[in-house]
mmCIF file of C-alpha atoms and ligand atoms in Angstrom:
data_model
loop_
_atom_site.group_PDB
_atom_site.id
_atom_site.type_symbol
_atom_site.label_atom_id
_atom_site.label_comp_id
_atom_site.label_asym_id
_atom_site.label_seq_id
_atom_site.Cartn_x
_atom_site.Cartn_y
_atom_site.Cartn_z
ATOM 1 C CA UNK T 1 -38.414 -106.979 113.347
ATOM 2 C CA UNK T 2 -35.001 -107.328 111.798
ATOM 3 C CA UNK T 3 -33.355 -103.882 110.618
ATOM 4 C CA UNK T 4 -32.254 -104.124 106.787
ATOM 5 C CA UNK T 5 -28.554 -102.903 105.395
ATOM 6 C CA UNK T 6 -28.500 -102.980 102.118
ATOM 7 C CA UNK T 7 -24.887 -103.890 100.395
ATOM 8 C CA UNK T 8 -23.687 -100.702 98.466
ATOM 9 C CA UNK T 9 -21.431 -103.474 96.533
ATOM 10 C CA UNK T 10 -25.060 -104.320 93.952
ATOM 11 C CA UNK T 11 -25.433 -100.736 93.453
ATOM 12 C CA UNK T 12 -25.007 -98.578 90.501
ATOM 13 C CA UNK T 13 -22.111 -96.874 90.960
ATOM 14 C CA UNK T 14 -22.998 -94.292 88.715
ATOM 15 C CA UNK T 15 -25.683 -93.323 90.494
ATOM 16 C CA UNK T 16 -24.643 -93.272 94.239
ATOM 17 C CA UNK T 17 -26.732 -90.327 95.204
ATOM 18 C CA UNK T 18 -30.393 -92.203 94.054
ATOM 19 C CA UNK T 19 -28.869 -95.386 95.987
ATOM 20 C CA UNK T 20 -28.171 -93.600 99.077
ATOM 21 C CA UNK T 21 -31.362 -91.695 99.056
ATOM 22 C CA UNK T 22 -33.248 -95.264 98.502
ATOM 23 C CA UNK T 23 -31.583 -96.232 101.932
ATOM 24 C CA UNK T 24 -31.948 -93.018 103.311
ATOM 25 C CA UNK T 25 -35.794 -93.836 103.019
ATOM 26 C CA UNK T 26 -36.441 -96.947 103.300
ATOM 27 C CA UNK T 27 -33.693 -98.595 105.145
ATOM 28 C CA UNK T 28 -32.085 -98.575 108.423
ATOM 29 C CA UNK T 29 -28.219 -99.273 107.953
ATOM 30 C CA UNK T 30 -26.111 -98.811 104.283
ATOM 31 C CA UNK T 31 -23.716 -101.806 104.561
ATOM 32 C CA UNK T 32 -20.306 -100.673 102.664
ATOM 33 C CA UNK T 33 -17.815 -103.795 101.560
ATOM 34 C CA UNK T 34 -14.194 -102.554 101.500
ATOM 35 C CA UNK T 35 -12.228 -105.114 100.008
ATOM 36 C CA UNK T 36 -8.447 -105.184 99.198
ATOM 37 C CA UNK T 37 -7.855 -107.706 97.011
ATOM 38 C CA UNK T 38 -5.415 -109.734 99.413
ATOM 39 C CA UNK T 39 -7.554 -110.637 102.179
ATOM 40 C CA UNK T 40 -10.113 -111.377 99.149
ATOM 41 C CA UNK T 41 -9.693 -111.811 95.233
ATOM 42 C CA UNK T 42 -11.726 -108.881 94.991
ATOM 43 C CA UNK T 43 -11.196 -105.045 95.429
ATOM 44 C CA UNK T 44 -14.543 -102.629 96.034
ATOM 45 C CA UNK T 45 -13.685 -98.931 97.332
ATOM 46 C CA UNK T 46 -11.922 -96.644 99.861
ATOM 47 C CA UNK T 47 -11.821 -93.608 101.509
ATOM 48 C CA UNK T 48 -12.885 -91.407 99.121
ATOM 49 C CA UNK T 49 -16.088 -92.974 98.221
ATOM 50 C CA UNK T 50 -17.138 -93.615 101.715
ATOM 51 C CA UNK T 51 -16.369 -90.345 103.129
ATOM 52 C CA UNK T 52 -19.179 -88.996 99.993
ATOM 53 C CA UNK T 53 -21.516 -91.650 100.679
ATOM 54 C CA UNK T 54 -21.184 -91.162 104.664
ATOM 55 C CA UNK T 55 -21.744 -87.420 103.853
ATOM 56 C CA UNK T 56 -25.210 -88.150 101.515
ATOM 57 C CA UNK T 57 -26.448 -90.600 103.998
ATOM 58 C CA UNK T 58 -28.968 -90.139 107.127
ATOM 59 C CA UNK T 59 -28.480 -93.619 107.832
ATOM 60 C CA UNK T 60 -25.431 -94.866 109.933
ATOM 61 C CA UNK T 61 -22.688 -96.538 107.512
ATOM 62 C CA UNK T 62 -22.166 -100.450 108.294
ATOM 63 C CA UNK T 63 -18.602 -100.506 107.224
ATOM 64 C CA UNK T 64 -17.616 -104.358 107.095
ATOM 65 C CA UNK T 65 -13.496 -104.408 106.688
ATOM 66 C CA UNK T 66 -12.387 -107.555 103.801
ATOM 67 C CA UNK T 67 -9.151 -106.374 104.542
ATOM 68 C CA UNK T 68 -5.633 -108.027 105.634
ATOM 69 C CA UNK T 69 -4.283 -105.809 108.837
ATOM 70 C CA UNK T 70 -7.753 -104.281 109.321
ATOM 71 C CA UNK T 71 -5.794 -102.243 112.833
ATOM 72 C CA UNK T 72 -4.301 -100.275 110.125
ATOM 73 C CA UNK T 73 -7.216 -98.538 108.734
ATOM 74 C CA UNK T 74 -10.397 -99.474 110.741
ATOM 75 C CA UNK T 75 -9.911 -96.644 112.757
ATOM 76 C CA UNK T 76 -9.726 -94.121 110.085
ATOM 77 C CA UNK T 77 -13.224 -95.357 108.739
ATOM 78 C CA UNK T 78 -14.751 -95.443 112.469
ATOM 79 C CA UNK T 79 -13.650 -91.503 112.402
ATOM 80 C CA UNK T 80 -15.501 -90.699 109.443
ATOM 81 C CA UNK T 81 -18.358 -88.727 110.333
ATOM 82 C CA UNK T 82 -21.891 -91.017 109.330
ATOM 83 C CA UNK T 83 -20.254 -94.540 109.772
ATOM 84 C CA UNK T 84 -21.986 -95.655 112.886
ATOM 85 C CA UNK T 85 -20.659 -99.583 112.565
ATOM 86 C CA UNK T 86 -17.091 -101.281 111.836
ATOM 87 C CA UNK T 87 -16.123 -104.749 111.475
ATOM 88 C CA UNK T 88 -13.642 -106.964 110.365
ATOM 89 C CA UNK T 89 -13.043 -110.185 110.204
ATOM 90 C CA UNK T 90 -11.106 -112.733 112.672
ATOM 91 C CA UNK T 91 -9.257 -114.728 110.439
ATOM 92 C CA UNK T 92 -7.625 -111.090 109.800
ATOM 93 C CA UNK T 93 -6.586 -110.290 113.224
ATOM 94 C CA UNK T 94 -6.742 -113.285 115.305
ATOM 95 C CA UNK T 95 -6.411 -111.078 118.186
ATOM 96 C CA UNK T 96 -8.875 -109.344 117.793
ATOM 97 C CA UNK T 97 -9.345 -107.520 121.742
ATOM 98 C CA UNK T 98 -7.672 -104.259 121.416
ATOM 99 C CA UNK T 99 -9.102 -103.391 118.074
ATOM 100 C CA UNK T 100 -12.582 -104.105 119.131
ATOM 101 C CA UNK T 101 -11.889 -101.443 122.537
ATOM 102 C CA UNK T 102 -10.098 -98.901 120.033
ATOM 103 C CA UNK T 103 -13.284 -99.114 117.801
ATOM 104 C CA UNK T 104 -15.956 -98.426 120.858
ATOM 105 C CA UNK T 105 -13.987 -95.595 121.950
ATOM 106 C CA UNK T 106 -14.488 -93.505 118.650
ATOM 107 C CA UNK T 107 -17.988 -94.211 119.150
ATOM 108 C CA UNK T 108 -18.967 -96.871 116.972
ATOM 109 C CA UNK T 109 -20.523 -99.823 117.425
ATOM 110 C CA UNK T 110 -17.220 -102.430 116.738
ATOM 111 C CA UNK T 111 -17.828 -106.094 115.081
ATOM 112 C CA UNK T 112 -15.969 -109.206 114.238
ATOM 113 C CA UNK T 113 -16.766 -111.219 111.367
ATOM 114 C CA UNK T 114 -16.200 -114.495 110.625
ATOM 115 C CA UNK T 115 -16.121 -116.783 106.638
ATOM 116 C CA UNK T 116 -18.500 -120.089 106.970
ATOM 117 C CA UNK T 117 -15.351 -121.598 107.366
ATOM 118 C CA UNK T 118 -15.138 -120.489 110.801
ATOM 119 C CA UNK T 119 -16.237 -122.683 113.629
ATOM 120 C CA UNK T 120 -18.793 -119.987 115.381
ATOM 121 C CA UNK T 121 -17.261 -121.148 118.484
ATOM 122 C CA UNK T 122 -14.557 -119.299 117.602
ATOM 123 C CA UNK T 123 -16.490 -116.152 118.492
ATOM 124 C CA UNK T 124 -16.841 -117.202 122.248
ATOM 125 C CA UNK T 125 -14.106 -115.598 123.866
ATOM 126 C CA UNK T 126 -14.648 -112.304 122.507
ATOM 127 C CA UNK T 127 -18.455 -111.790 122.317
ATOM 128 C CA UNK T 128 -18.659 -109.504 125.300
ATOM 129 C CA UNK T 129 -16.031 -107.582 123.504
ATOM 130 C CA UNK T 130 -18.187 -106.834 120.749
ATOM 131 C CA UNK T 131 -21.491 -104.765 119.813
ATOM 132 C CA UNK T 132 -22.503 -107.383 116.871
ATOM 133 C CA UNK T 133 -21.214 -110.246 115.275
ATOM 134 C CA UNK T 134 -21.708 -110.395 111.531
ATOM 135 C CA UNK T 135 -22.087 -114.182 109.979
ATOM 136 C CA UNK T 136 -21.000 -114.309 106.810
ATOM 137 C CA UNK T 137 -23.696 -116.665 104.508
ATOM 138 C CA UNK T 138 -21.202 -116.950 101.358
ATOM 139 C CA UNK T 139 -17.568 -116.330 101.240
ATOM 140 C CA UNK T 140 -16.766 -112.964 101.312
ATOM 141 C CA UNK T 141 -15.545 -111.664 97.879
ATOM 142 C CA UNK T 142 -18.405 -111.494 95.839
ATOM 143 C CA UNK T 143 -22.097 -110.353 95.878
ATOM 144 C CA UNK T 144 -24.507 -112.529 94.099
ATOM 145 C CA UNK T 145 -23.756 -115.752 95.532
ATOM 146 C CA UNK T 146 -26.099 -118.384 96.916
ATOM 147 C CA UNK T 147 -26.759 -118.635 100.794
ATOM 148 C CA UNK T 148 -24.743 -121.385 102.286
ATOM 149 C CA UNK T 149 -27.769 -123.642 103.946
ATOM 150 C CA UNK T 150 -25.678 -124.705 107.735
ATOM 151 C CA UNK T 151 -26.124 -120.354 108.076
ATOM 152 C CA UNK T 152 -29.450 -121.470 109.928
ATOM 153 C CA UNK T 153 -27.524 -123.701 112.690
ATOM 154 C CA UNK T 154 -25.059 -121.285 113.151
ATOM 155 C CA UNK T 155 -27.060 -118.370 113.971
ATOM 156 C CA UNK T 156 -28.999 -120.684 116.567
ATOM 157 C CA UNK T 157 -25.455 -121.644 117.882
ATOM 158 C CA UNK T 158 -24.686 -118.208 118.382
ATOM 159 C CA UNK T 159 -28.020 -116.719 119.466
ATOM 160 C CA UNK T 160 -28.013 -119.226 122.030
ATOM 161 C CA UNK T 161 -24.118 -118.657 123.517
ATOM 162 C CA UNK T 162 -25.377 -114.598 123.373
ATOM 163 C CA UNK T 163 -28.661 -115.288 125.493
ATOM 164 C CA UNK T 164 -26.835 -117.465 128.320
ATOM 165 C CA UNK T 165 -24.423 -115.023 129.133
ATOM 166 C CA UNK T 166 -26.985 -112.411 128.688
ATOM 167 C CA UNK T 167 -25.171 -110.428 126.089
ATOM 168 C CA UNK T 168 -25.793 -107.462 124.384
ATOM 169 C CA UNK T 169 -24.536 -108.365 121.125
ATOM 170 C CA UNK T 170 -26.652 -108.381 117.663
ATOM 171 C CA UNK T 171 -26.280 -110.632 115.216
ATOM 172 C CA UNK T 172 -25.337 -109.578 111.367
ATOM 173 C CA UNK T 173 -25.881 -111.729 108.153
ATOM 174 C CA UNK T 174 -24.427 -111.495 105.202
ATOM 175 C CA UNK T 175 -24.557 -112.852 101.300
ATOM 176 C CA UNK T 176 -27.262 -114.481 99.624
ATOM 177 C CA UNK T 177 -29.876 -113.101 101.669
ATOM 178 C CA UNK T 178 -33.148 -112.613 99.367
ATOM 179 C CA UNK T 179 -37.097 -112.627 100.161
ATOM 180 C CA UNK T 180 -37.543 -116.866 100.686
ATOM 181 C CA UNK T 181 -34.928 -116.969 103.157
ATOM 182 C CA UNK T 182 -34.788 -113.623 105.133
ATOM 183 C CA UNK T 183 -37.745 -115.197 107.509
ATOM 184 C CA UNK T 184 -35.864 -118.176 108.286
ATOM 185 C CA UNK T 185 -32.980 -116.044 109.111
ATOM 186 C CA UNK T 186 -35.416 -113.350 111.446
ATOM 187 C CA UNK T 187 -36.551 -117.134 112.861
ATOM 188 C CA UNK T 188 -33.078 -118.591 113.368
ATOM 189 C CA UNK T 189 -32.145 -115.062 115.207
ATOM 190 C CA UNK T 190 -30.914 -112.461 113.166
ATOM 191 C CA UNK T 191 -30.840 -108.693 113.908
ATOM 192 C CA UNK T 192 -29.780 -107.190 111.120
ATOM 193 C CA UNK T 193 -30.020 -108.185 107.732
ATOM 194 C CA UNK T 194 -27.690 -107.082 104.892
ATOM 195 C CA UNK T 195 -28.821 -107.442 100.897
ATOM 196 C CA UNK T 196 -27.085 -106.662 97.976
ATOM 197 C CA UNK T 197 -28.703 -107.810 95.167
ATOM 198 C CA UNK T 198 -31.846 -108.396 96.295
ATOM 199 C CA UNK T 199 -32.417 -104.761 96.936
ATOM 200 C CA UNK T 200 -30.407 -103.152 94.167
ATOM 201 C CA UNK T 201 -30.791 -105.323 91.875
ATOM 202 C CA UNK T 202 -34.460 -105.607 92.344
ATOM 203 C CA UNK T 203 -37.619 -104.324 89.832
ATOM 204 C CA UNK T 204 -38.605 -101.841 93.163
ATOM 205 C CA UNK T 205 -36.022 -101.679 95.428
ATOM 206 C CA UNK T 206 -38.315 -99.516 97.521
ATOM 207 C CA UNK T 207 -40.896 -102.821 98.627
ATOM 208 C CA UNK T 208 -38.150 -105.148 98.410
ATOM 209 C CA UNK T 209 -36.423 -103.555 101.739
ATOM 210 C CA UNK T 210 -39.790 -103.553 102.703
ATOM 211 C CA UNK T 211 -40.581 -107.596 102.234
ATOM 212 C CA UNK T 212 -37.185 -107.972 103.405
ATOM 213 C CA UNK T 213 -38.204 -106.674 106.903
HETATM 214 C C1 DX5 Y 1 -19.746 -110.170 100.077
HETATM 215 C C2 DX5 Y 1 -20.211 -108.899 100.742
HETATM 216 C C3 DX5 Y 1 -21.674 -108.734 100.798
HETATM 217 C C4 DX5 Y 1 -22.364 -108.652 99.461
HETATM 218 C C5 DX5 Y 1 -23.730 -109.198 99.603
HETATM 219 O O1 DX5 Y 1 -18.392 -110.330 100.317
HETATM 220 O O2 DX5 Y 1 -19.744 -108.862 102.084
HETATM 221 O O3 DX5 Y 1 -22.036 -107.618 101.594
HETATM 222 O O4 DX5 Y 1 -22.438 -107.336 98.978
HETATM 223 O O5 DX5 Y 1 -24.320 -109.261 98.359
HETATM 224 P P1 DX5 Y 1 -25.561 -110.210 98.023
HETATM 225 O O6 DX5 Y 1 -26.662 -109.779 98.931
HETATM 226 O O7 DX5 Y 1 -25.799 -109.956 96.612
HETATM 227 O O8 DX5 Y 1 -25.126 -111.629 98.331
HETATM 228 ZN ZN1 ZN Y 2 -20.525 -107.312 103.450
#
């Protein structure tokens, strides 16, 4: 059974206490999208909001870093009490080693992301540097896109590189994930699931985490 993140990004900000207690009940990660508007055309929130949602939430913050120079700030998130994951991507910080061993030492799980632009190969060298891996299904930017279809392949691709080397890595997906396609994904080898507006922007939130998984 794959665990289920939902993306804080399709929430109503307004709100952020009834979102958080949604998660807090029926999920088992809250995935949190910090963008900066330079590594994508799109900026999302900081410190202040995640350090109140970390503080409202029993479930372990999945911070994923859209950020240029993510060595800068990564480990201030990883030392916020309640964030449990941190990743950012490759393109990023194209050596990516030292950050990843930083990361575990605060305690929390550390993960490298990569756009669908990325060859997954790409990953290889560093996999048994990391806890997870998250694929990104869309570009990251945006929530509300569509699920880019060669997600499927890559996942197998990946899966299959983790289970010859017998690694302990999961595998994260991300964008455009919704109630047809999350079994394919659970098929194709996905551990955790993240969904933005399929959860928050759904008619019960509540039983959509629930088809989700
Ligand atoms: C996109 C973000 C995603 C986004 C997913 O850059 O990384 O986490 O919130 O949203 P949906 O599920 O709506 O595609
Ligand atoms: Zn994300």
């Amino acid at each position: 059974m794959a665990k289920v993140a939902p993306s804080l990004l399709a929430a109503d900000f307004l709100h952020l206490d009834k979102e958080v207690e949604l998660v807090n009940k029926h999920a088992d990660l809250l995935h949190v999208d910090v963008m900066d508007g330079v590594f994508v055309p799109n900026i999302s929130i900081g410190f202040p909001v995640v350090e109140k949602v970390a503080a409202a939430s029993t479930k372990p913050l999945d911070v994923h870093l859209m950020i240029v120079d993510p060595a800068k700030y990564a480990l201030k998130f990883a030392s916020i009490k309640g964030v449990g994951m941190v990743s950012f991507h490759l393109e990023a910080c194209p050596e990516p080693v030292e950050l990843l061993a930083a990361l575990r030492k605060t305690g929390v799980k550390a993960g490298l992301v990569i756009n669908p632009d990325v060859p997954v190969t790409a990953l290889f060298p560093y996999l048994d540097k990391c806890d997870y891996i998250l694929l990104m299904s869309v570009f990251a930017g945006f929530g509300g896109q569509k699920l880019i279809e060669d997600t499927y392949d890559r996942i197998k691709c990946l899966k299959s590189e983790i289970k010859r080397r017998g690694l302990d890595v999961e595998i994260e997906v991300d964008g455009g994930v919704n109630m047809q396609n999350a079994p394919l994904l659970v098929n194709s080898g996905v551990d955790i699931i993240v969904a933005g507006t399929a959860v928050f922007r759904a008619d019960d939130p509540a039983s959509a985490v629930e088809a989700l998984r």
